[in-house]
């Protein structure tokens, strides 16, 4: 062991070994892995080693595909067998909705370029897996690249390949303490003290403790998980091929062959947390006592799905723990305020995801950003609210229980809620508000009469008529929207303007004005679709998406400027938006300030009734509109005053479902759909807001380079001949049978009475008038490229 390394990776499970390998592969050989016991001594040794294609997040599905391809590479590089069994695999659907969902998932795979998947009939499923009963199965999705590996061999292969590239692996050496230093980290271990620039927490079941060593409370918890392995089964032994990996979603089980027997894994509906504060230090190659009673229902379903199990002897029970984050995806990336501390934790499926996690994290450390958009596993998708133990218990438990349960796009799940509520929450609930959750905050979706129940569906919801009415109110009179669910950052100080000018790609607004502000990474990809306000009194605001608060704050901190004080005021400052043709009249009734003189994209301080409010004249809906910001304690008062002032002018409360439809008719993009860190300004139309003549800003060189060559694809507007379902995202777009792009978001435009989608489409196939097709919930639908903003294309209404 040396006294200094560039990187110390803590944890020798599959994830730590993969991080080590990828660091070395990127040329950083001065790296080491510290392992408390021996490699694999956490979750990794007792995993079932299966890998399969599905993930609800397409970016994570792509990284899973990367991992699968990598396994044979590390085997070759290291000379250590990973015990690859590429049997192929299938995911089965046992209800009509699930079957439709699987057909959509298949199309999503096509969108992200995973071509070796196809839909199969129950008969094909039975042929591939003769021990399967297809009773109740409606169809399945087959993937060629599914199977299983030998878990210990795989970890050894990652580590062996890393060692061949110069990395060190130090076993029997627990990391005891971590101390931040001016140069990086001091790592106190059983074998002595080492210093390093970066530490990586890949401590798996012990991630919580290794977080706490640096004062970090990670939203992660272990949960127990069962599988059983049978003795040899004659019906399997006599086959001339291995049976494929089978995931029976309605049965809560996965199955693969194990030697001449079977391995049946169970996602327990009655989940069980284990050691929420992290595993004991002396835990390693033990397992928990099996608990067949707790999983009786799932076992029964499994034995019905594979009748041969009913007479098979059980050779081994495994009840082991592995870790989960609240949404089940990994926690990866740097931690704000702890330079050089990186997470690679909560990797629920390390043999499937470990390669992608290692690759992305190593790129981040070495090159400054990962190649792929990994927001779905970025640790900064959570904030302090998610550190709470009960929040973690509820959300990780919900994820585990629902691992194989279908979640509909219009379904709101209960765990960890309600947590944060705006001041007017109770009154809005009494008025019929139906809520969703964003980053722990309750946000209004739509308003419904008492007794209304929204049915979970993949297609148009029965709440659509209610949303349509809200849209009509905004277009014809006025709508009132609780906009607490936006982020607000306040920048002050002598350096604020210069700092904003550097991190935003736009020209900064003058006093009393606001401006759309693209923020770019150094590589010229999007980092934000923000709005900057210059209140004219030395105070600047940056507004964006509420759920990106920690993600943006980390970026701001990493790009801090001198003489600027930045505060996240999102929970202290809240507000309402009023939009629609009557919105000005409503505000005029509440102020004697010159509200009528406020131009489009103007902002200023006004007395609104009793409240001294900051008001911006902006519009996401494409109408005359105002955003009124007040203190959190004034939220109820603001709502009451606005509702009273607008009562006779047709003002009604609306939710974000209406706003999503209204913005689509205007072709206004939103973050995570049209705008992501995988896309560039040219591709998304964000280049319109770039101040090319500014002397410098983050990402300028890369953005200029894109301007020279032009993007190879663009977001364009589509009209879709949809019937009972609208596009939602990641549906493939076809032209004459060739895939030319994918939907970024879609929905129904209630004013125009049409189904629309925004889609990222290759140059050459995205001209206005181009005829295309897409697949919505598995069904082929014609679509065509239309001019942007079918509603009020010249923007007269919002500027009027
Ligand atoms: C029953 C079961 C079946 C599973 N089946 C599958 C499957 O089929 N496919 C799949 O992909 N995944 C499966 N998993 C999940 C898989 O096991 C995990 O995703 C994976 O092992 C996580 O790896 P890791 O490296 O993050 O953590 P771990 O394997 O827990 O490794 C963490 C390592 O860090 C070390 N460590 C911790 N603290 C310190 C310290 N302070 N100093 C030094 N070293 C430290 C530990 O000793 C340990 O070796 C299964 C899990 C279980 C429980």
mmCIF file of N, CA, C and O and ligand atoms in Angstrom, residues 10-16 34-38 40-44 46-51 173-175 202-206 210 213 225-227 254 281 318 320-322 344 347-352, ligand 1:
data_model
loop_
_atom_site.group_PDB
_atom_site.id
_atom_site.type_symbol
_atom_site.label_atom_id
_atom_site.label_comp_id
_atom_site.label_asym_id
_atom_site.label_seq_id
_atom_site.Cartn_x
_atom_site.Cartn_y
_atom_site.Cartn_z
ATOM 1 N N UNK A 10 -13.647 2.646 -2.125
ATOM 2 C CA UNK A 10 -13.936 1.888 -0.902
ATOM 3 C C UNK A 10 -14.995 0.847 -1.225
ATOM 4 O O UNK A 10 -16.143 1.188 -1.507
ATOM 5 N N UNK A 11 -14.603 -0.411 -1.213
ATOM 6 C CA UNK A 11 -15.572 -1.482 -1.443
ATOM 7 C C UNK A 11 -15.211 -2.356 -2.624
ATOM 8 O O UNK A 11 -15.090 -1.870 -3.745
ATOM 9 N N UNK A 12 -15.055 -3.633 -2.345
ATOM 10 C CA UNK A 12 -14.665 -4.578 -3.391
ATOM 11 C C UNK A 12 -15.797 -5.493 -3.808
ATOM 12 O O UNK A 12 -15.612 -6.687 -3.988
ATOM 13 N N UNK A 13 -16.990 -4.912 -3.971
ATOM 14 C CA UNK A 13 -18.084 -5.649 -4.608
ATOM 15 C C UNK A 13 -18.020 -5.395 -6.105
ATOM 16 O O UNK A 13 -17.054 -4.811 -6.618
ATOM 17 N N UNK A 14 -19.059 -5.821 -6.791
ATOM 18 C CA UNK A 14 -19.034 -5.686 -8.245
ATOM 19 C C UNK A 14 -18.953 -4.214 -8.663
ATOM 20 O O UNK A 14 -18.307 -3.870 -9.660
ATOM 21 N N UNK A 15 -19.541 -3.325 -7.866
ATOM 22 C CA UNK A 15 -19.571 -1.913 -8.261
ATOM 23 C C UNK A 15 -18.192 -1.266 -8.077
ATOM 24 O O UNK A 15 -17.674 -0.615 -8.991
ATOM 25 N N UNK A 16 -17.595 -1.468 -6.891
ATOM 26 C CA UNK A 16 -16.268 -0.887 -6.663
ATOM 27 C C UNK A 16 -15.257 -1.408 -7.668
ATOM 28 O O UNK A 16 -14.426 -0.664 -8.199
ATOM 29 N N UNK A 34 -9.903 -0.410 -1.648
ATOM 30 C CA UNK A 34 -9.746 -0.937 -0.285
ATOM 31 C C UNK A 34 -10.944 -1.827 0.013
ATOM 32 O O UNK A 34 -12.090 -1.381 -0.129
ATOM 33 N N UNK A 35 -10.672 -3.034 0.430
ATOM 34 C CA UNK A 35 -11.749 -3.969 0.761
ATOM 35 C C UNK A 35 -11.584 -4.435 2.211
ATOM 36 O O UNK A 35 -10.531 -4.921 2.592
ATOM 37 N N UNK A 36 -12.644 -4.265 2.945
ATOM 38 C CA UNK A 36 -12.695 -4.631 4.361
ATOM 39 C C UNK A 36 -12.338 -6.101 4.603
ATOM 40 O O UNK A 36 -11.637 -6.445 5.542
ATOM 41 N N UNK A 37 -12.834 -6.954 3.728
ATOM 42 C CA UNK A 37 -12.637 -8.395 3.888
ATOM 43 C C UNK A 37 -11.932 -8.905 2.628
ATOM 44 O O UNK A 37 -10.798 -8.541 2.390
ATOM 45 N N UNK A 38 -12.642 -9.704 1.841
ATOM 46 C CA UNK A 38 -12.093 -10.081 0.525
ATOM 47 C C UNK A 38 -13.088 -9.602 -0.521
ATOM 48 O O UNK A 38 -14.244 -9.290 -0.199
ATOM 49 N N UNK A 40 -15.941 -9.343 -3.044
ATOM 50 C CA UNK A 40 -17.307 -9.938 -3.070
ATOM 51 C C UNK A 40 -17.951 -10.109 -1.692
ATOM 52 O O UNK A 40 -19.050 -10.636 -1.598
ATOM 53 N N UNK A 41 -17.304 -9.647 -0.619
ATOM 54 C CA UNK A 41 -17.797 -9.996 0.726
ATOM 55 C C UNK A 41 -19.035 -9.214 1.178
ATOM 56 O O UNK A 41 -19.365 -9.218 2.358
ATOM 57 N N UNK A 42 -19.740 -8.551 0.269
ATOM 58 C CA UNK A 42 -20.984 -7.873 0.639
ATOM 59 C C UNK A 42 -22.155 -8.589 0.008
ATOM 60 O O UNK A 42 -22.344 -9.794 0.216
ATOM 61 N N UNK A 43 -22.945 -7.854 -0.791
ATOM 62 C CA UNK A 43 -24.066 -8.488 -1.500
ATOM 63 C C UNK A 43 -23.586 -9.345 -2.647
ATOM 64 O O UNK A 43 -24.288 -10.245 -3.089
ATOM 65 N N UNK A 44 -22.392 -9.008 -3.152
ATOM 66 C CA UNK A 44 -22.045 -9.536 -4.465
ATOM 67 C C UNK A 44 -21.906 -11.052 -4.519
ATOM 68 O O UNK A 44 -22.295 -11.672 -5.504
ATOM 69 N N UNK A 46 -23.511 -13.395 -3.027
ATOM 70 C CA UNK A 46 -24.715 -14.240 -3.000
ATOM 71 C C UNK A 46 -25.775 -13.812 -4.007
ATOM 72 O O UNK A 46 -26.907 -14.281 -3.958
ATOM 73 N N UNK A 47 -25.401 -12.940 -4.954
ATOM 74 C CA UNK A 47 -26.378 -12.550 -5.969
ATOM 75 C C UNK A 47 -26.663 -13.717 -6.905
ATOM 76 O O UNK A 47 -25.853 -14.637 -7.023
ATOM 77 N N UNK A 48 -27.812 -13.624 -7.554
ATOM 78 C CA UNK A 48 -28.178 -14.685 -8.497
ATOM 79 C C UNK A 48 -27.457 -14.514 -9.828
ATOM 80 O O UNK A 48 -27.491 -15.406 -10.677
ATOM 81 N N UNK A 49 -26.845 -13.341 -10.009
ATOM 82 C CA UNK A 49 -25.998 -13.129 -11.190
ATOM 83 C C UNK A 49 -26.751 -12.928 -12.491
ATOM 84 O O UNK A 49 -26.160 -12.926 -13.570
ATOM 85 N N UNK A 50 -28.044 -12.730 -12.391
ATOM 86 C CA UNK A 50 -28.839 -12.577 -13.612
ATOM 87 C C UNK A 50 -28.733 -11.176 -14.184
ATOM 88 O O UNK A 50 -28.473 -10.219 -13.463
ATOM 89 N N UNK A 51 -28.900 -11.092 -15.494
ATOM 90 C CA UNK A 51 -28.985 -9.763 -16.103
ATOM 91 C C UNK A 51 -30.068 -9.787 -17.165
ATOM 92 O O UNK A 51 -30.182 -10.731 -17.934
ATOM 93 N N UNK A 173 -8.626 -4.763 4.661
ATOM 94 C CA UNK A 173 -8.215 -3.420 5.075
ATOM 95 C C UNK A 173 -9.437 -2.512 5.108
ATOM 96 O O UNK A 173 -9.794 -1.881 4.125
ATOM 97 N N UNK A 174 -10.067 -2.462 6.273
ATOM 98 C CA UNK A 174 -11.278 -1.634 6.394
ATOM 99 C C UNK A 174 -10.909 -0.162 6.450
ATOM 100 O O UNK A 174 -9.955 0.220 7.142
ATOM 101 N N UNK A 175 -11.663 0.638 5.755
ATOM 102 C CA UNK A 175 -11.546 2.093 5.896
ATOM 103 C C UNK A 175 -12.293 2.472 7.165
ATOM 104 O O UNK A 175 -13.470 2.136 7.338
ATOM 105 N N UNK A 202 -18.188 2.953 -2.623
ATOM 106 C CA UNK A 202 -18.813 1.813 -3.314
ATOM 107 C C UNK A 202 -19.003 0.714 -2.280
ATOM 108 O O UNK A 202 -18.740 -0.459 -2.532
ATOM 109 N N UNK A 203 -19.438 1.127 -1.092
ATOM 110 C CA UNK A 203 -19.429 0.217 0.061
ATOM 111 C C UNK A 203 -20.699 -0.614 0.181
ATOM 112 O O UNK A 203 -20.905 -1.286 1.192
ATOM 113 N N UNK A 204 -21.560 -0.598 -0.829
ATOM 114 C CA UNK A 204 -22.707 -1.501 -0.872
ATOM 115 C C UNK A 204 -23.525 -1.488 0.401
ATOM 116 O O UNK A 204 -24.077 -0.460 0.806
ATOM 117 N N UNK A 205 -23.570 -2.642 1.087
ATOM 118 C CA UNK A 205 -24.384 -2.767 2.300
ATOM 119 C C UNK A 205 -23.911 -1.830 3.418
ATOM 120 O O UNK A 205 -24.627 -1.598 4.380
ATOM 121 N N UNK A 206 -22.689 -1.294 3.285
ATOM 122 C CA UNK A 206 -22.126 -0.406 4.312
ATOM 123 C C UNK A 206 -22.074 1.057 3.818
ATOM 124 O O UNK A 206 -21.422 1.896 4.423
ATOM 125 N N UNK A 210 -20.206 4.588 5.380
ATOM 126 C CA UNK A 210 -19.093 5.241 4.675
ATOM 127 C C UNK A 210 -19.521 6.651 4.232
ATOM 128 O O UNK A 210 -18.697 7.546 4.110
ATOM 129 N N UNK A 213 -19.087 8.727 7.443
ATOM 130 C CA UNK A 213 -17.676 9.057 7.725
ATOM 131 C C UNK A 213 -17.329 10.434 7.171
ATOM 132 O O UNK A 213 -16.389 11.074 7.636
ATOM 133 N N UNK A 225 -33.853 -10.278 0.411
ATOM 134 C CA UNK A 225 -34.329 -10.827 -0.853
ATOM 135 C C UNK A 225 -34.051 -12.330 -0.880
ATOM 136 O O UNK A 225 -32.962 -12.768 -0.523
ATOM 137 N N UNK A 226 -35.061 -13.087 -1.316
ATOM 138 C CA UNK A 226 -34.945 -14.556 -1.329
ATOM 139 C C UNK A 226 -34.758 -15.117 -2.740
ATOM 140 O O UNK A 226 -35.387 -14.640 -3.674
ATOM 141 N N UNK A 227 -33.948 -16.120 -2.838
ATOM 142 C CA UNK A 227 -34.116 -17.049 -3.958
ATOM 143 C C UNK A 227 -33.828 -18.452 -3.460
ATOM 144 O O UNK A 227 -33.228 -18.636 -2.390
ATOM 145 N N UNK A 254 -38.430 -14.338 -10.744
ATOM 146 C CA UNK A 254 -37.550 -14.547 -11.888
ATOM 147 C C UNK A 254 -36.959 -15.942 -11.753
ATOM 148 O O UNK A 254 -36.850 -16.477 -10.640
ATOM 149 N N UNK A 281 -20.153 -4.430 10.901
ATOM 150 C CA UNK A 281 -18.829 -4.538 10.289
ATOM 151 C C UNK A 281 -18.345 -5.973 10.193
ATOM 152 O O UNK A 281 -17.533 -6.307 9.346
ATOM 153 N N UNK A 318 -31.431 -18.853 -0.280
ATOM 154 C CA UNK A 318 -30.637 -17.648 -0.049
ATOM 155 C C UNK A 318 -31.598 -16.542 0.366
ATOM 156 O O UNK A 318 -32.583 -16.265 -0.328
ATOM 157 N N UNK A 320 -30.667 -12.924 1.360
ATOM 158 C CA UNK A 320 -29.587 -11.956 1.568
ATOM 159 C C UNK A 320 -30.087 -10.540 1.335
ATOM 160 O O UNK A 320 -31.187 -10.345 0.825
ATOM 161 N N UNK A 321 -29.247 -9.593 1.710
ATOM 162 C CA UNK A 321 -29.680 -8.201 1.589
ATOM 163 C C UNK A 321 -28.929 -7.504 0.462
ATOM 164 O O UNK A 321 -27.789 -7.847 0.165
ATOM 165 N N UNK A 322 -29.585 -6.548 -0.136
ATOM 166 C CA UNK A 322 -28.929 -5.629 -1.062
ATOM 167 C C UNK A 322 -29.604 -4.283 -0.938
ATOM 168 O O UNK A 322 -30.631 -4.149 -0.276
ATOM 169 N N UNK A 344 -21.061 5.633 -5.494
ATOM 170 C CA UNK A 344 -21.464 4.582 -6.436
ATOM 171 C C UNK A 344 -22.215 3.561 -5.586
ATOM 172 O O UNK A 344 -21.753 2.459 -5.337
ATOM 173 N N UNK A 347 -26.764 0.306 -5.766
ATOM 174 C CA UNK A 347 -26.868 -0.365 -7.069
ATOM 175 C C UNK A 347 -27.598 -1.683 -6.837
ATOM 176 O O UNK A 347 -27.027 -2.649 -6.352
ATOM 177 N N UNK A 348 -28.859 -1.650 -7.182
ATOM 178 C CA UNK A 348 -29.738 -2.775 -6.871
ATOM 179 C C UNK A 348 -29.405 -4.015 -7.702
ATOM 180 O O UNK A 348 -29.598 -5.136 -7.260
ATOM 181 N N UNK A 349 -28.930 -3.792 -8.923
ATOM 182 C CA UNK A 349 -28.629 -4.926 -9.806
ATOM 183 C C UNK A 349 -27.198 -4.764 -10.312
ATOM 184 O O UNK A 349 -26.962 -4.378 -11.447
ATOM 185 N N UNK A 350 -26.274 -5.056 -9.435
ATOM 186 C CA UNK A 350 -24.878 -4.750 -9.717
ATOM 187 C C UNK A 350 -24.304 -5.475 -10.921
ATOM 188 O O UNK A 350 -23.435 -4.954 -11.605
ATOM 189 N N UNK A 351 -24.822 -6.680 -11.184
ATOM 190 C CA UNK A 351 -24.248 -7.438 -12.301
ATOM 191 C C UNK A 351 -24.809 -6.952 -13.629
ATOM 192 O O UNK A 351 -24.235 -7.170 -14.674
ATOM 193 N N UNK A 352 -25.905 -6.241 -13.538
ATOM 194 C CA UNK A 352 -26.549 -5.686 -14.721
ATOM 195 C C UNK A 352 -26.172 -4.218 -14.913
ATOM 196 O O UNK A 352 -26.041 -3.724 -16.029
HETATM 197 C C1 LIG B 1 -30.419 -12.629 -2.960
HETATM 198 C C2 LIG B 1 -29.896 -11.644 -3.932
HETATM 199 C C3 LIG B 1 -29.951 -11.916 -5.300
HETATM 200 C C4 LIG B 1 -29.457 -10.991 -6.215
HETATM 201 N N1 LIG B 1 -29.517 -11.265 -7.548
HETATM 202 C C5 LIG B 1 -28.991 -10.388 -8.436
HETATM 203 C C6 LIG B 1 -28.995 -10.665 -9.819
HETATM 204 O O1 LIG B 1 -29.480 -11.692 -10.251
HETATM 205 N N2 LIG B 1 -28.445 -9.772 -10.666
HETATM 206 C C7 LIG B 1 -27.906 -8.598 -10.231
HETATM 207 O O2 LIG B 1 -27.429 -7.812 -11.036
HETATM 208 N N3 LIG B 1 -27.915 -8.301 -8.910
HETATM 209 C C8 LIG B 1 -28.441 -9.158 -8.019
HETATM 210 N N4 LIG B 1 -28.433 -8.861 -6.688
HETATM 211 C C9 LIG B 1 -27.940 -7.551 -6.277
HETATM 212 C C10 LIG B 1 -26.440 -7.507 -6.214
HETATM 213 O O3 LIG B 1 -26.011 -8.447 -5.283
HETATM 214 C C11 LIG B 1 -26.005 -6.105 -5.831
HETATM 215 O O4 LIG B 1 -26.542 -5.173 -6.713
HETATM 216 C C12 LIG B 1 -24.495 -5.969 -5.868
HETATM 217 O O5 LIG B 1 -23.877 -7.008 -5.201
HETATM 218 C C13 LIG B 1 -24.078 -4.653 -5.252
HETATM 219 O O6 LIG B 1 -22.691 -4.578 -5.305
HETATM 220 P P1 LIG B 1 -21.900 -3.470 -4.525
HETATM 221 O O7 LIG B 1 -20.505 -3.551 -5.016
HETATM 222 O O8 LIG B 1 -22.585 -2.176 -4.634
HETATM 223 O O9 LIG B 1 -22.014 -3.843 -3.002
HETATM 224 P P2 LIG B 1 -21.437 -5.053 -2.130
HETATM 225 O O10 LIG B 1 -21.403 -6.308 -2.881
HETATM 226 O O11 LIG B 1 -22.190 -5.031 -0.854
HETATM 227 O O12 LIG B 1 -19.934 -4.650 -1.904
HETATM 228 C C14 LIG B 1 -19.525 -3.666 -1.006
HETATM 229 C C15 LIG B 1 -18.141 -4.024 -0.537
HETATM 230 O O13 LIG B 1 -17.629 -2.942 0.210
HETATM 231 C C16 LIG B 1 -16.849 -3.457 1.267
HETATM 232 N N5 LIG B 1 -16.776 -2.425 2.287
HETATM 233 C C17 LIG B 1 -17.812 -1.825 2.927
HETATM 234 N N6 LIG B 1 -17.373 -0.903 3.802
HETATM 235 C C18 LIG B 1 -16.030 -0.892 3.706
HETATM 236 C C19 LIG B 1 -15.013 -0.160 4.364
HETATM 237 N N7 LIG B 1 -15.323 0.744 5.296
HETATM 238 N N8 LIG B 1 -13.754 -0.401 4.022
HETATM 239 C C20 LIG B 1 -13.414 -1.307 3.067
HETATM 240 N N9 LIG B 1 -14.348 -2.064 2.436
HETATM 241 C C21 LIG B 1 -15.648 -1.850 2.740
HETATM 242 C C22 LIG B 1 -17.615 -4.694 1.696
HETATM 243 O O14 LIG B 1 -16.819 -5.596 2.410
HETATM 244 C C23 LIG B 1 -18.109 -5.228 0.374
HETATM 245 O O15 LIG B 1 -17.241 -6.198 -0.156
HETATM 246 C C24 LIG B 1 -28.919 -9.772 -5.758
HETATM 247 C C25 LIG B 1 -28.871 -9.520 -4.390
HETATM 248 C C26 LIG B 1 -29.351 -10.438 -3.482
HETATM 249 C C27 LIG B 1 -29.298 -10.131 -2.051
#
